[in-house]
């Protein structure tokens, strides 16, 4: 019986590859509880449009948001990068997010 007819779903892509052969996860809290917590880190400097697309992509993933933490290290952007990050990450249900501003000394 295929998984779409049995009411049991398997994980997509890379997550599926980490499961033992033939193991399937039932939808719901029990399945999500077995997933690892992941942290996504990125650095940025004056890349408002790029970080917006990166965050939009990350937030659109099917992985449970309460299992995801995001760390953004900004080099002292002056183009609205940090405001974009804050507004996009607030209220998303992420386990946590942190924005660290460390002025860049790179010219």
Short mmCIF file of C-alpha atoms in Angstrom, two decimals:
data_model
loop_
_atom_site.label_atom_id
_atom_site.label_comp_id
_atom_site.label_asym_id
_atom_site.label_seq_id
_atom_site.Cartn_x
_atom_site.Cartn_y
_atom_site.Cartn_z
CA UNK A 1 0.00 0.00 0.00
CA UNK A 2 1.42 3.41 -0.89
CA UNK A 3 1.98 5.97 1.85
CA UNK A 4 -0.51 8.42 0.34
CA UNK A 5 -3.33 5.90 0.74
CA UNK A 6 -2.34 4.64 4.17
CA UNK A 7 -2.48 8.05 5.86
CA UNK A 8 1.22 7.78 6.79
CA UNK A 9 3.72 10.20 5.29
CA UNK A 10 7.46 9.87 4.89
CA UNK A 11 9.82 12.79 5.28
CA UNK A 12 10.95 14.61 2.13
CA UNK A 13 14.46 14.86 0.72
CA UNK A 14 17.44 14.95 3.06
CA UNK A 15 15.33 14.22 6.15
CA UNK A 16 14.05 11.01 4.63
CA UNK A 17 17.61 9.92 3.90
CA UNK A 18 18.42 10.03 7.63
CA UNK A 19 15.69 7.56 8.61
CA UNK A 20 16.37 3.82 8.76
CA UNK A 21 15.26 1.95 5.64
CA UNK A 22 11.51 1.46 5.54
CA UNK A 23 10.75 3.65 8.55
CA UNK A 24 7.87 6.05 8.15
CA UNK A 25 6.63 8.79 10.44
CA UNK A 26 2.98 9.31 11.14
CA UNK A 27 1.77 12.89 10.88
CA UNK A 28 1.39 14.84 14.11
CA UNK A 29 3.18 15.59 17.32
CA UNK A 30 4.68 12.13 17.82
CA UNK A 31 6.44 12.29 14.47
CA UNK A 32 7.66 15.85 15.06
CA UNK A 33 9.00 14.95 18.50
CA UNK A 34 11.54 12.61 16.90
CA UNK A 35 12.97 15.31 14.63
CA UNK A 36 16.21 17.01 15.70
CA UNK A 37 16.45 20.68 16.57
CA UNK A 38 18.33 22.62 13.86
CA UNK A 39 20.05 25.99 13.97
CA UNK A 40 20.46 28.11 10.86
CA UNK A 41 23.23 30.72 10.99
CA UNK A 42 24.08 33.40 8.48
CA UNK A 43 26.15 36.56 8.26
CA UNK A 44 25.14 39.68 6.40
CA UNK A 45 26.13 43.26 5.67
CA UNK A 46 23.82 45.58 3.72
CA UNK A 47 21.98 42.76 1.94
CA UNK A 48 18.34 43.53 2.74
CA UNK A 49 16.92 42.03 -0.47
CA UNK A 50 19.10 38.92 -0.27
CA UNK A 51 18.36 38.21 3.40
CA UNK A 52 14.64 38.74 2.75
CA UNK A 53 14.68 36.01 0.10
CA UNK A 54 16.79 33.72 2.28
CA UNK A 55 14.43 34.12 5.25
CA UNK A 56 11.36 33.70 3.05
CA UNK A 57 12.80 30.43 1.73
CA UNK A 58 13.72 29.20 5.22
CA UNK A 59 10.30 30.05 6.64
CA UNK A 60 8.53 28.25 3.78
CA UNK A 61 10.14 24.90 4.63
CA UNK A 62 7.95 22.09 5.98
CA UNK A 63 10.23 21.46 8.97
CA UNK A 64 8.45 22.25 12.29
CA UNK A 65 9.22 25.86 13.23
CA UNK A 66 9.46 25.00 16.94
CA UNK A 67 12.46 22.82 16.06
CA UNK A 68 14.33 25.66 14.29
CA UNK A 69 16.55 28.40 15.71
CA UNK A 70 17.96 31.22 13.59
CA UNK A 71 21.10 33.23 14.30
CA UNK A 72 21.91 36.23 12.13
CA UNK A 73 25.20 38.07 12.55
CA UNK A 74 25.12 41.52 10.96
CA UNK A 75 28.21 43.60 10.28
CA UNK A 76 26.48 46.91 10.97
CA UNK A 77 24.14 47.24 8.00
CA UNK A 78 22.78 50.67 7.09
CA UNK A 79 20.20 49.59 4.49
CA UNK A 80 17.35 48.18 6.61
CA UNK A 81 18.69 44.62 6.74
CA UNK A 82 18.17 44.26 10.48
CA UNK A 83 14.69 45.76 10.47
CA UNK A 84 13.72 43.32 7.72
CA UNK A 85 15.10 40.40 9.72
CA UNK A 86 13.26 41.41 12.89
CA UNK A 87 9.95 41.97 11.14
CA UNK A 88 10.16 38.67 9.24
CA UNK A 89 11.17 36.55 12.24
CA UNK A 90 8.81 37.95 14.89
CA UNK A 91 5.76 35.81 15.50
CA UNK A 92 6.86 32.94 13.27
CA UNK A 93 6.79 30.25 15.95
CA UNK A 94 10.54 29.59 15.70
CA UNK A 95 12.11 27.97 18.75
CA UNK A 96 14.21 31.13 18.97
CA UNK A 97 16.02 33.69 16.90
CA UNK A 98 18.91 35.97 17.68
CA UNK A 99 20.26 38.94 15.77
CA UNK A 100 23.82 39.87 16.67
CA UNK A 101 25.25 43.15 15.42
CA UNK A 102 29.03 43.24 15.29
CA UNK A 103 30.40 46.20 13.37
CA UNK A 104 32.53 45.01 10.48
CA UNK A 105 36.10 46.23 10.26
CA UNK A 106 36.43 45.05 6.67
CA UNK A 107 36.52 48.02 4.26
#
